[in-house]
Short mmCIF file of C-alpha atoms and ligand atoms in Angstrom, two decimals:
data_model
loop_
_atom_site.label_atom_id
_atom_site.label_comp_id
_atom_site.label_asym_id
_atom_site.label_seq_id
_atom_site.Cartn_x
_atom_site.Cartn_y
_atom_site.Cartn_z
CA MET A 1 -0.21 0.18 -0.33
CA ALA A 2 1.71 3.21 -1.18
CA GLU A 3 2.24 5.82 1.22
CA THR A 4 -0.40 8.54 2.13
CA LEU A 5 1.48 12.54 1.50
CA GLY A 6 0.09 16.05 2.40
CA PHE A 7 -3.46 15.30 4.84
CA CYS A 8 -4.97 12.54 5.32
CA GLU A 9 -8.89 13.73 6.56
CA GLU A 10 -10.84 10.03 8.74
CA LEU A 11 -14.47 10.11 9.51
CA ARG A 12 -14.34 9.37 12.94
CA PRO A 13 -18.07 10.85 13.70
CA GLU A 14 -20.07 10.45 17.52
CA GLY A 15 -22.37 8.19 18.20
CA CYS A 16 -25.57 8.54 16.95
CA GLY A 17 -28.74 6.40 16.50
CA PHE A 18 -29.69 5.56 12.76
CA VAL A 19 -33.49 5.98 12.18
CA LEU A 20 -34.95 4.43 8.75
CA PHE A 21 -38.28 4.30 7.39
CA GLY A 22 -38.65 2.33 4.98
CA ALA A 23 -37.39 -0.11 6.17
CA THR A 24 -39.52 -3.26 3.77
CA GLY A 25 -39.27 -1.49 1.32
CA ASP A 26 -36.54 -2.63 -2.17
CA LEU A 27 -34.09 0.92 -1.24
CA ALA A 28 -33.80 -0.15 2.22
CA ALA A 29 -33.30 -4.46 0.86
CA ARG A 30 -31.20 -3.51 -1.98
CA LYS A 31 -29.03 -0.49 -0.33
CA VAL A 32 -29.08 0.94 3.08
CA LEU A 33 -29.53 -1.94 5.06
CA PRO A 34 -26.19 -3.72 3.65
CA ALA A 35 -24.09 -0.52 4.03
CA LEU A 36 -25.61 -0.39 7.51
CA PHE A 37 -24.19 -3.46 8.03
CA GLY A 38 -21.16 -3.05 6.34
CA LEU A 39 -20.26 -0.28 8.48
CA CYS A 40 -20.69 -1.95 11.56
CA GLU A 41 -19.50 -4.84 10.36
CA LYS A 42 -16.34 -2.92 9.06
CA GLY A 43 -16.10 -1.18 12.31
CA ILE A 44 -16.83 2.46 11.11
CA ALA A 45 -19.95 2.75 12.03
CA PRO A 46 -19.68 5.09 15.47
CA ARG A 47 -19.23 2.68 18.97
CA ASN A 48 -22.32 3.95 20.33
CA PHE A 49 -24.29 3.35 17.18
CA TYR A 50 -28.28 1.77 17.22
CA VAL A 51 -30.51 1.27 14.21
CA VAL A 52 -34.79 1.97 14.56
CA LEU A 53 -36.01 0.09 11.64
CA SER A 54 -39.22 1.07 10.33
CA GLY A 55 -42.46 0.41 8.10
CA ARG A 56 -45.64 -0.44 7.27
CA THR A 57 -45.05 -4.20 7.17
CA PRO A 58 -45.61 -6.19 10.98
CA LEU A 59 -43.03 -7.84 11.14
CA ASP A 60 -41.84 -9.71 14.66
CA ARG A 61 -38.30 -10.91 15.56
CA PRO A 62 -37.58 -13.56 13.68
CA ALA A 63 -39.31 -12.29 9.73
CA LEU A 64 -37.20 -9.06 10.79
CA GLU A 65 -34.27 -11.49 11.48
CA ALA A 66 -34.75 -13.04 8.39
CA ARG A 67 -35.71 -10.20 5.80
CA LEU A 68 -31.97 -8.61 7.01
CA ALA A 69 -30.07 -12.11 5.99
CA ALA A 70 -32.19 -12.15 2.88
CA ALA A 71 -31.23 -8.36 1.97
CA LEU A 72 -27.41 -9.15 3.24
CA GLY A 73 -27.59 -12.69 1.55
CA ARG A 74 -28.93 -10.91 -2.29
CA SER A 75 -26.85 -7.53 -2.10
CA GLY A 76 -23.25 -9.65 -1.89
CA VAL A 77 -21.49 -12.39 0.29
CA PRO A 78 -23.91 -13.85 3.31
CA PRO A 79 -22.46 -12.22 6.44
CA ARG A 80 -20.66 -13.95 8.78
CA PRO A 81 -22.53 -15.65 11.52
CA ALA A 82 -20.91 -13.51 14.61
CA ALA A 83 -21.19 -9.86 12.61
CA PHE A 84 -24.66 -10.75 11.60
CA ALA A 85 -26.01 -11.27 15.38
CA ALA A 86 -23.41 -8.56 16.43
CA PHE A 87 -25.11 -6.51 14.30
CA LEU A 88 -29.01 -7.36 14.98
CA GLU A 89 -27.45 -6.57 18.90
CA ARG A 90 -27.72 -3.06 17.57
CA VAL A 91 -31.05 -3.68 16.04
CA GLU A 92 -34.80 -2.94 16.70
CA TYR A 93 -38.13 -2.33 14.09
CA LEU A 94 -41.25 -0.33 14.76
CA ARG A 95 -44.16 -0.70 12.71
CA ALA A 96 -44.71 2.75 11.35
CA ASP A 97 -48.78 4.56 10.70
CA TYR A 98 -47.01 7.46 9.17
CA ASP A 99 -50.36 9.67 9.75
CA SER A 100 -50.21 9.00 13.01
CA PRO A 101 -49.09 11.21 15.32
CA ALA A 102 -49.53 8.45 17.92
CA PHE A 103 -46.68 6.40 15.58
CA TYR A 104 -44.49 9.17 16.59
CA ALA A 105 -44.86 9.81 19.56
CA GLY A 106 -44.38 5.52 20.55
CA LEU A 107 -41.08 5.98 17.97
CA ALA A 108 -39.75 9.53 20.25
CA ALA A 109 -40.19 7.27 22.97
CA LYS A 110 -38.31 4.34 21.88
CA LEU A 111 -35.17 6.89 20.75
CA GLU A 112 -35.50 8.22 24.62
CA ALA A 113 -34.69 4.32 25.81
CA LEU A 114 -31.70 3.42 23.43
CA ASP A 115 -30.33 6.67 23.77
CA ALA A 116 -30.31 6.10 26.99
CA LYS A 117 -28.93 2.20 26.44
CA PHE A 118 -26.87 2.96 23.52
CA GLY A 119 -24.98 5.78 25.46
CA VAL A 120 -25.77 8.68 22.94
CA ARG A 121 -26.80 11.82 23.59
CA ARG A 122 -29.97 12.55 20.86
CA ARG A 123 -28.06 12.43 18.26
CA ARG A 124 -30.27 11.10 15.28
CA LEU A 125 -30.17 10.40 11.66
CA PHE A 126 -33.96 9.34 9.86
CA TYR A 127 -33.73 8.55 6.36
CA LEU A 128 -36.56 8.71 4.55
CA ALA A 129 -36.56 5.37 2.22
CA THR A 130 -40.02 6.09 1.74
CA PRO A 131 -41.97 7.31 -2.36
CA PRO A 132 -40.46 11.28 -1.75
CA ALA A 133 -44.73 11.39 -1.79
CA ALA A 134 -44.02 11.24 1.92
CA PHE A 135 -41.11 13.00 2.64
CA GLU A 136 -42.78 16.00 3.41
CA PRO A 137 -45.89 14.57 5.94
CA VAL A 138 -42.96 12.88 7.80
CA SER A 139 -40.72 15.58 8.23
CA ALA A 140 -43.99 17.55 9.40
CA ARG A 141 -44.76 15.40 11.97
CA LEU A 142 -41.76 13.89 13.01
CA ARG A 143 -41.16 17.86 13.67
CA GLU A 144 -44.25 18.15 15.33
CA ALA A 145 -42.44 15.52 17.83
CA GLY A 146 -40.46 16.82 18.43
CA LEU A 147 -38.05 15.06 16.51
CA LEU A 148 -36.08 17.46 14.49
CA PHE A 149 -34.34 19.78 16.72
CA ASP A 150 -33.08 22.61 15.70
CA PRO A 151 -29.00 22.42 16.67
CA LYS A 152 -28.21 25.88 17.77
CA ASP A 153 -30.72 24.76 20.40
CA CYS A 154 -28.34 21.84 22.46
CA THR A 155 -25.51 19.49 21.98
CA CYS A 156 -28.19 17.58 20.08
CA TRP A 157 -29.47 17.15 16.26
CA SER A 158 -31.63 15.97 13.90
CA ARG A 159 -30.73 15.05 10.39
CA LEU A 160 -32.24 13.78 7.23
CA ILE A 161 -31.83 11.57 4.28
CA ILE A 162 -33.12 11.61 1.33
CA GLU A 163 -33.22 9.64 -1.83
CA LYS A 164 -33.65 10.82 -6.02
CA PRO A 165 -36.26 11.25 -7.56
CA TYR A 166 -36.25 14.26 -6.31
CA GLY A 167 -39.75 14.90 -8.46
CA SER A 168 -40.66 13.86 -11.95
CA SER A 169 -40.12 17.41 -13.42
CA LEU A 170 -38.89 20.79 -12.82
CA GLU A 171 -42.56 21.59 -11.41
CA THR A 172 -43.29 19.03 -8.90
CA ALA A 173 -38.79 19.27 -7.36
CA VAL A 174 -39.54 23.11 -6.57
CA SER A 175 -42.59 22.07 -5.17
CA LEU A 176 -41.32 19.22 -3.24
CA ALA A 177 -38.49 20.80 -2.45
CA SER A 178 -40.13 23.85 -1.37
CA SER A 179 -42.38 21.22 0.53
CA LEU A 180 -39.87 19.81 2.05
CA GLY A 181 -38.30 23.40 3.35
CA ARG A 182 -41.72 23.82 5.67
CA ALA A 183 -40.93 21.21 7.15
CA VAL A 184 -36.97 21.29 7.69
CA PRO A 185 -34.21 23.76 7.55
CA GLU A 186 -32.54 23.07 4.60
CA ALA A 187 -28.87 22.90 6.67
CA GLN A 188 -30.08 19.82 8.51
CA VAL A 189 -31.35 18.04 4.55
CA TYR A 190 -28.67 15.07 3.14
CA ARG A 191 -29.88 14.90 0.01
CA ILE A 192 -28.20 11.43 -1.53
CA ASP A 193 -26.60 10.82 -5.01
CA HIS A 194 -25.27 7.69 -4.33
CA PHE A 195 -21.85 8.25 -7.27
CA THR A 196 -20.72 10.88 -5.00
CA GLY A 197 -19.61 8.41 -2.54
CA LYS A 198 -17.65 6.30 -4.85
CA GLU A 199 -14.19 6.03 -4.79
CA THR A 200 -12.86 6.64 -8.25
CA VAL A 201 -15.18 10.00 -8.65
CA GLN A 202 -13.44 10.98 -5.83
CA ASN A 203 -10.40 10.33 -6.73
CA VAL A 204 -10.83 11.86 -10.24
CA LEU A 205 -10.52 15.23 -7.94
CA ALA A 206 -7.91 14.20 -6.33
CA LEU A 207 -6.10 13.68 -9.06
CA ARG A 208 -7.29 17.20 -10.42
CA SER A 209 -5.56 18.81 -7.39
CA ALA A 210 -2.45 17.05 -7.17
CA ASN A 211 -0.97 16.66 -10.61
CA PRO A 212 -0.60 20.35 -12.04
CA VAL A 213 -0.47 18.27 -15.63
CA PHE A 214 -4.40 17.54 -14.77
CA ASP A 215 -5.58 20.43 -14.44
CA GLY A 216 -3.26 22.39 -16.01
CA THR A 217 -4.25 21.10 -19.23
CA TRP A 218 -8.25 20.20 -18.82
CA ASN A 219 -9.82 22.83 -20.80
CA ARG A 220 -10.47 24.25 -24.42
CA ALA A 221 -6.63 24.72 -25.43
CA PHE A 222 -5.75 21.60 -24.87
CA VAL A 223 -9.34 18.92 -25.10
CA ASP A 224 -10.76 18.31 -27.99
CA HIS A 225 -14.36 16.59 -26.22
CA VAL A 226 -14.89 14.46 -23.17
CA GLN A 227 -17.38 11.23 -23.23
CA ILE A 228 -19.25 9.99 -20.32
CA THR A 229 -20.15 6.65 -20.57
CA VAL A 230 -22.67 4.90 -17.39
CA LEU A 231 -23.49 1.44 -19.03
CA GLU A 232 -25.28 -1.25 -17.21
CA GLU A 233 -25.33 -4.77 -18.06
CA LEU A 234 -28.38 -5.45 -15.74
CA GLY A 235 -32.67 -4.91 -16.98
CA LEU A 236 -35.02 -3.43 -15.08
CA GLU A 237 -34.76 -6.59 -12.88
CA GLY A 238 -38.66 -6.14 -11.58
CA ARG A 239 -38.61 -1.79 -11.87
CA GLU A 240 -40.54 -1.50 -15.00
CA ALA A 241 -43.21 -0.43 -13.14
CA PHE A 242 -40.74 2.65 -11.41
CA PHE A 243 -39.21 3.07 -15.69
CA GLU A 244 -42.79 3.34 -16.99
CA HIS A 245 -43.54 6.42 -15.21
CA MET A 246 -39.12 7.72 -15.16
CA GLY A 247 -37.25 6.33 -18.01
CA LEU A 248 -34.01 6.24 -18.03
CA ALA A 249 -32.81 10.33 -18.44
CA ARG A 250 -35.13 10.88 -14.76
CA ASP A 251 -33.68 7.78 -13.39
CA MET A 252 -30.07 8.77 -14.56
CA MET A 253 -29.86 12.32 -15.13
CA SER A 254 -27.96 13.27 -11.14
CA HIS A 255 -26.00 10.82 -11.50
CA ILE A 256 -24.56 11.68 -15.40
CA LEU A 257 -24.05 15.51 -13.84
CA GLN A 258 -22.38 14.18 -10.62
CA LEU A 259 -19.87 13.34 -13.45
CA ALA A 260 -19.96 15.98 -15.70
CA ALA A 261 -19.02 18.73 -12.26
CA ILE A 262 -16.49 16.16 -11.08
CA THR A 263 -14.96 16.49 -14.31
CA ALA A 264 -15.30 19.88 -15.25
CA MET A 265 -15.85 22.32 -12.19
CA ASP A 266 -13.14 24.77 -11.39
CA LEU A 267 -10.75 23.05 -8.19
CA PRO A 268 -12.67 23.90 -4.62
CA ALA A 269 -10.25 25.75 -2.39
CA SER A 270 -10.64 22.91 -0.43
CA PHE A 271 -12.96 20.38 0.12
CA HIS A 272 -15.14 21.44 2.09
CA ASP A 273 -18.26 21.38 2.36
CA ALA A 274 -19.08 25.71 0.90
CA ASP A 275 -16.02 26.21 -1.16
CA PHE A 276 -16.76 22.52 -3.50
CA LYS A 277 -20.43 23.43 -2.91
CA THR A 278 -19.18 26.58 -4.53
CA GLU A 279 -17.53 25.91 -7.21
CA LYS A 280 -20.10 23.00 -8.02
CA LYS A 281 -22.88 25.51 -8.39
CA ARG A 282 -20.64 27.31 -11.03
CA PHE A 283 -20.37 24.62 -12.35
CA PHE A 284 -24.37 23.90 -12.85
CA ASP A 285 -24.60 27.68 -13.77
CA SER A 286 -22.90 27.23 -17.03
CA LEU A 287 -24.23 23.55 -18.54
CA ARG A 288 -25.92 25.19 -21.47
CA LEU A 289 -30.02 24.72 -21.78
CA PRO A 290 -31.11 22.97 -24.46
CA ALA A 291 -32.91 24.71 -26.99
CA PRO A 292 -36.17 22.86 -27.89
CA ALA A 293 -35.59 23.12 -31.33
CA ASP A 294 -32.04 21.99 -30.53
CA VAL A 295 -32.59 18.00 -29.01
CA PRO A 296 -33.46 16.19 -31.70
CA ALA A 297 -29.05 17.19 -33.36
CA MET A 298 -28.71 16.58 -29.51
CA ALA A 299 -30.12 13.88 -27.98
CA VAL A 300 -31.02 10.19 -28.35
CA ARG A 301 -33.54 7.96 -26.96
CA GLY A 302 -33.40 4.16 -26.43
CA GLN A 303 -35.07 0.93 -25.60
CA TYR A 304 -33.40 -2.17 -25.41
CA ALA A 305 -35.70 -5.05 -27.44
CA SER A 306 -37.18 -6.98 -25.04
CA TYR A 307 -38.06 -4.20 -22.86
CA SER A 308 -41.68 -4.27 -24.46
CA GLY A 309 -42.48 -7.84 -23.66
CA GLN A 310 -42.09 -7.63 -19.28
CA PRO A 311 -45.18 -8.15 -16.79
CA GLY A 312 -45.67 -4.47 -16.92
CA VAL A 313 -44.45 -2.60 -19.72
CA ALA A 314 -47.35 -0.83 -21.22
CA PRO A 315 -47.88 -2.00 -24.98
CA GLY A 316 -45.86 0.56 -26.98
CA SER A 317 -44.88 1.81 -23.86
CA ALA A 318 -42.08 4.99 -24.48
CA ALA A 319 -40.17 4.69 -21.13
CA GLU A 320 -36.46 5.48 -22.49
CA THR A 321 -33.74 2.90 -20.99
CA PHE A 322 -30.83 4.23 -23.28
CA LEU A 323 -30.15 8.05 -23.57
CA ALA A 324 -27.01 9.65 -25.42
CA PHE A 325 -26.96 13.23 -26.05
CA ARG A 326 -24.09 16.29 -26.80
CA PHE A 327 -23.87 19.29 -23.96
CA PHE A 328 -21.82 21.92 -23.90
CA VAL A 329 -20.46 23.99 -20.82
CA ASP A 330 -20.58 27.32 -21.07
CA ASN A 331 -17.15 29.06 -19.17
CA ASP A 332 -13.45 30.36 -20.26
CA ARG A 333 -12.74 26.23 -19.47
CA TRP A 334 -15.25 24.25 -21.93
CA ARG A 335 -16.24 27.30 -24.05
CA ASP A 336 -17.14 25.26 -27.71
CA VAL A 337 -16.02 21.85 -25.79
CA PRO A 338 -19.12 18.94 -26.39
CA PHE A 339 -19.66 16.37 -23.76
CA TYR A 340 -20.97 12.97 -24.93
CA VAL A 341 -22.79 11.06 -23.25
CA ARG A 342 -24.48 7.65 -23.20
CA ALA A 343 -26.40 5.80 -20.32
CA GLY A 344 -28.14 2.70 -20.48
CA LYS A 345 -30.19 -0.44 -19.33
CA LYS A 346 -28.81 -4.36 -21.16
CA THR A 347 -26.44 -3.35 -22.68
CA GLY A 348 -24.13 -6.55 -23.06
CA ALA A 349 -22.02 -4.83 -19.64
CA LYS A 350 -21.58 -2.62 -17.54
CA ALA A 351 -19.02 -0.18 -17.42
CA THR A 352 -19.46 3.62 -16.13
CA ARG A 353 -16.31 5.72 -17.52
CA ILE A 354 -15.33 9.42 -18.24
CA ALA A 355 -12.67 9.97 -20.56
CA VAL A 356 -11.14 13.16 -21.57
CA VAL A 357 -10.13 13.75 -25.16
CA TYR A 358 -7.34 15.30 -26.05
CA LYS A 359 -6.88 17.24 -29.06
CA LYS A 360 -4.27 15.72 -32.47
CA PRO A 361 -1.27 17.34 -33.51
CA ALA A 362 -2.02 20.67 -35.16
CA ALA A 363 0.92 21.52 -36.33
CA GLY A 364 4.76 19.48 -36.49
CA VAL A 365 5.49 16.10 -38.70
CA PHE A 366 1.84 14.88 -37.62
CA GLY A 367 0.10 18.09 -38.58
CA ALA A 368 -1.61 17.08 -41.74
CA MET A 369 -2.05 13.18 -41.15
CA ASP A 370 -4.78 12.29 -39.01
CA ILE A 371 -3.32 9.60 -36.35
CA GLY A 372 -6.42 9.66 -34.74
CA TYR A 373 -6.74 10.95 -31.19
CA PRO A 374 -2.83 10.34 -29.65
CA ASN A 375 -3.74 11.04 -25.79
CA VAL A 376 -6.89 9.97 -23.73
CA PHE A 377 -7.52 10.47 -19.98
CA SER A 378 -10.24 8.08 -19.46
CA PHE A 379 -11.10 6.86 -15.56
CA GLY A 380 -12.37 3.66 -14.74
CA ILE A 381 -15.03 3.90 -12.36
CA GLN A 382 -16.90 1.03 -12.31
CA PRO A 383 -16.61 -2.30 -12.61
CA GLU A 384 -13.08 -1.46 -13.30
CA GLU A 385 -11.14 1.08 -10.74
CA ARG A 386 -8.45 2.39 -13.11
CA VAL A 387 -6.62 5.76 -14.72
CA ASP A 388 -4.77 5.02 -18.07
CA PHE A 389 -3.41 7.15 -20.97
CA THR A 390 -3.22 6.29 -23.99
CA LEU A 391 0.00 8.42 -25.85
CA ILE A 392 2.20 8.13 -29.29
CA GLY A 393 5.59 6.89 -28.95
CA LYS A 394 8.37 5.01 -31.21
CA HIS A 395 7.94 1.81 -31.60
CA PRO A 396 10.86 -0.52 -30.92
CA GLY A 397 12.63 -1.23 -34.12
CA PRO A 398 15.88 0.69 -36.49
CA ARG A 399 13.30 2.38 -38.25
CA LEU A 400 11.40 5.93 -36.54
CA CYS A 401 7.68 3.93 -36.67
CA PHE A 402 5.32 5.35 -34.36
CA ALA A 403 3.02 2.76 -32.33
CA ARG A 404 0.10 4.10 -29.78
CA ARG A 405 1.00 3.03 -25.94
CA GLU A 406 -0.86 3.04 -23.20
CA MET A 407 -0.23 3.33 -19.07
CA GLY A 408 -2.57 2.05 -16.84
CA LEU A 409 -3.19 2.46 -13.30
CA ASP A 410 -5.06 0.19 -11.36
CA TYR A 411 -6.66 2.08 -8.75
CA ARG A 412 -6.58 -1.09 -5.88
CA PRO A 413 -3.49 -3.02 -6.52
CA VAL A 414 -3.33 -4.69 -3.02
CA PRO A 415 -6.45 -7.92 -3.82
CA GLY A 416 -8.91 -7.65 -1.47
CA GLU A 417 -8.69 -4.01 -0.22
CA ALA A 418 -12.15 -3.18 -1.42
CA ALA A 419 -13.47 -5.04 1.60
CA LYS A 420 -11.62 -3.30 3.93
CA TYR A 421 -13.17 0.45 3.39
CA PRO A 422 -16.05 2.29 3.11
CA THR A 423 -18.59 1.23 -0.12
CA ASP A 424 -20.73 4.30 -1.47
CA TYR A 425 -23.29 3.79 0.25
CA GLU A 426 -21.41 3.39 3.13
CA ARG A 427 -19.17 6.33 3.46
CA LEU A 428 -22.30 8.81 2.22
CA LEU A 429 -24.16 7.02 5.59
CA LEU A 430 -20.62 7.96 7.05
CA GLU A 431 -20.16 12.00 5.92
CA ALA A 432 -23.74 11.92 7.19
CA MET A 433 -23.62 11.01 10.91
CA ALA A 434 -20.63 13.53 10.28
CA GLY A 435 -22.01 16.36 9.76
CA ASP A 436 -20.48 16.72 6.41
CA ARG A 437 -22.76 17.84 3.64
CA THR A 438 -19.73 18.13 0.89
CA LEU A 439 -20.49 14.41 -0.72
CA PHE A 440 -24.51 15.73 -0.79
CA LEU A 441 -26.62 17.52 -3.33
CA SER A 442 -28.54 21.33 -3.07
CA TYR A 443 -31.18 21.56 -3.61
CA ASP A 444 -29.24 24.19 -6.74
CA GLU A 445 -28.13 20.97 -8.35
CA ILE A 446 -31.32 19.58 -8.07
CA ARG A 447 -33.09 22.01 -9.71
CA ARG A 448 -30.67 23.42 -12.25
CA MET A 449 -30.75 18.75 -13.47
CA TRP A 450 -34.71 19.45 -14.07
CA GLU A 451 -34.18 22.69 -15.83
CA PHE A 452 -31.65 21.04 -17.29
CA LEU A 453 -33.92 18.06 -18.58
CA SER A 454 -36.45 20.01 -19.11
CA PRO A 455 -36.59 20.58 -22.61
CA LEU A 456 -35.30 16.81 -23.54
CA LEU A 457 -38.66 15.37 -21.65
CA ASP A 458 -40.85 18.42 -23.31
CA SER A 459 -39.98 17.37 -26.86
CA TRP A 460 -39.78 13.60 -26.20
CA ARG A 461 -43.67 14.15 -25.05
CA GLU A 462 -44.99 17.21 -27.64
CA LYS A 463 -42.51 16.03 -31.05
CA PRO A 464 -42.38 12.31 -30.66
CA ALA A 465 -41.56 12.39 -34.69
CA ALA A 466 -38.77 14.31 -34.17
CA CYS A 467 -36.82 12.19 -31.73
CA PRO A 468 -37.59 8.60 -32.19
CA LEU A 469 -37.43 6.06 -30.35
CA ARG A 470 -34.71 3.70 -30.87
CA THR A 471 -34.70 0.11 -30.74
CA TYR A 472 -31.17 -1.27 -30.20
CA PRO A 473 -31.14 -5.15 -29.39
CA ASP A 474 -30.56 -6.30 -25.60
CA GLY A 475 -26.65 -7.32 -25.29
CA THR A 476 -25.94 -4.31 -27.10
CA PRO A 477 -24.24 -0.55 -26.31
CA GLY A 478 -27.08 1.52 -27.34
CA PRO A 479 -28.75 2.30 -30.62
CA ALA A 480 -26.42 2.80 -33.43
CA GLU A 481 -27.49 6.71 -33.85
CA ALA A 482 -26.02 7.00 -30.26
CA ALA A 483 -22.54 5.78 -32.54
CA GLU A 484 -24.19 8.56 -34.87
CA LEU A 485 -24.23 11.22 -32.24
CA LEU A 486 -21.10 11.71 -32.48
CA ARG A 487 -19.91 10.65 -35.75
CA ARG A 488 -21.76 13.91 -37.29
CA ASP A 489 -19.26 15.56 -35.20
CA GLY A 490 -16.24 13.43 -36.97
CA ARG A 491 -15.42 11.71 -33.57
CA ASP A 492 -16.62 8.21 -31.90
CA TRP A 493 -16.53 6.52 -28.64
CA VAL A 494 -13.80 6.03 -27.71
C1 BG6 B 501 -29.96 3.62 -8.87
C2 BG6 B 501 -30.34 4.18 -10.68
O1 BG6 B 501 -29.88 5.13 -9.10
O2 BG6 B 501 -28.43 3.84 -9.66
C3 BG6 B 501 -30.27 2.61 -10.85
O3 BG6 B 501 -32.27 3.98 -10.16
C4 BG6 B 501 -28.67 2.91 -12.16
O4 BG6 B 501 -31.05 2.48 -12.40
C5 BG6 B 501 -28.13 2.59 -10.24
O5 BG6 B 501 -29.23 0.85 -11.66
C6 BG6 B 501 -26.54 2.05 -10.86
O6 BG6 B 501 -25.50 2.25 -9.49
P1 BG6 B 501 -24.31 2.54 -9.39
O7 BG6 B 501 -23.59 1.83 -8.04
O8 BG6 B 501 -25.04 0.65 -9.59
O9 BG6 B 501 -23.98 1.43 -11.16
#
C-alpha cells in the first residue's frame, strides 16, 4: 500500500441513532441495510450506535431477522454469523403508521430509551427510503413530535437523508423542495446521489487537485471533447413499474451530471462543503440548457428490444432505457468543447467511464496526417477502477515508426483491499453521521438538473416523431444513432 501524502482526513462520527423509514422496501433492501451492516462489520460505524428500522409491514423478531439475512445475502456475500449477530444487537423494528401522531410519539419514546441504552446524546439521522410523496408529511410529523431538533438549541442534532427521484419534473421538484423546506431547514437535509460516494469518482478530483499536469491541461486549449459512459449489463429487474413512469433520463441524469461536475468544475479552494459547493454551483450555472429546437440533433433515446414484452410494461411504451446526448459548458475553461454522454440498461456489460480526449496535433510532423486522438485520459469508475492514458511513441526497432501505447494505473492494486473500505453508500451514511454535507446535493443542483432535462422530456412528449425512440438489441451498447451522434461531429466513442 502506498504511503499517504499531505493531509489524510479520516471520519470519526460521534455516537448516534439511525432511523430508517421504508425499511421493508426495495431501496432499503438493496442499498441502505447492506450499508448499515457493512459499517458495523467493518468497524467504522460509531461505537455508540443503534438502528431503528421502520416500515408499514408488521414484523416480529424472527421475521425481521430473516428479512435482514435475505437482504444482506442478496447484496453480496452472506454475512458471517458472528458479525450478523453483533449487528442484530443494535437493531430494533417499529411498525410505521406514517400518518398517525401516536406512531411518532412511540418513536420518540423508543429513541429516548435507545439513547440511554447505547449512550447516545439525542443525535439522530432519519433516512426516508419512502416514496417522495411521503417526505413532507413525514418530516412535518417528525417536527410536530419534537424529533427534528435545531442544533442551535442543544448539543443534540437531527438530520434527514432523502434519495432521488427529487420530483419527476421541474415543477414537482420545486414544489417538493418548498414543502420540505417548510418542515425542515435546508442545513438539516442530506440529499443522496450515491455516485458522489464512489472512491473512483473522488479520485478524479484528487488527481486533478494534486497533479498540475491534469488540471493545467483540462481546458479548451488542450481538450477536444469529453465522453461520459454509464452503461449497465442488467435490465430493469423488477423495476419496470418505476421505469414506465420515470424512464432512464430521469433515473440517471443526476448521476451523469455529478460525473460531469467532478470532471469539469473548477477546483475548489478546499474539499470542504462551502468551497466545494461554490465551485460545483458555478459548473451547474454554466451548463448550457438545451434549446427545444436542438433536441432532435443533440439527443438520442432508445429502448432495449425485450423491454416491451415484460410484465408491467404498457403496450407501445415509450419509456427510454437508453440515452445519448451532447452538451456544452459555457465558461472560459470549456467553451465549445463538446461533452458526449451515453447511459443505458442491458447494454452487454457494466462500464462507467469518463474519457478526456485531447486534441490531435495541429502542427509538426503529424500536423497534416490524421493519426487519431493520441492522448486520452480515461477514468474507469466501475467495475474497473483504473486510470489509463494513451499516447503515441516510437515503435521499438531500427526504423523511426510510431505506435499507440497505453499507461495504466490500477486504483486498488492490493487484492481484497476494497472489502475493508466503505462502499459508496457506507461512505455517504458515515459523512451524514459526521455532519459533513460536502458530498450531498444542494437544491440548486437539483433545480438546474431539471432545467437541463425538461427540454428533452418536453420534446419527446410533444414531438415524438422528431426524436424517435430507437430500439436496440439486448446486450448491445445502444442504438446505432448513438454512434451517429458523434460521427456527425467527426468523432467516435473511445
Ligand atoms: C440508481 C438507479 O440510482 O443507480 C439505477 O436508480 C441504477 O437504475 C443505479 O442501476 C446504478 O448504480 P450503481 O452504483 O449500481 O452503478
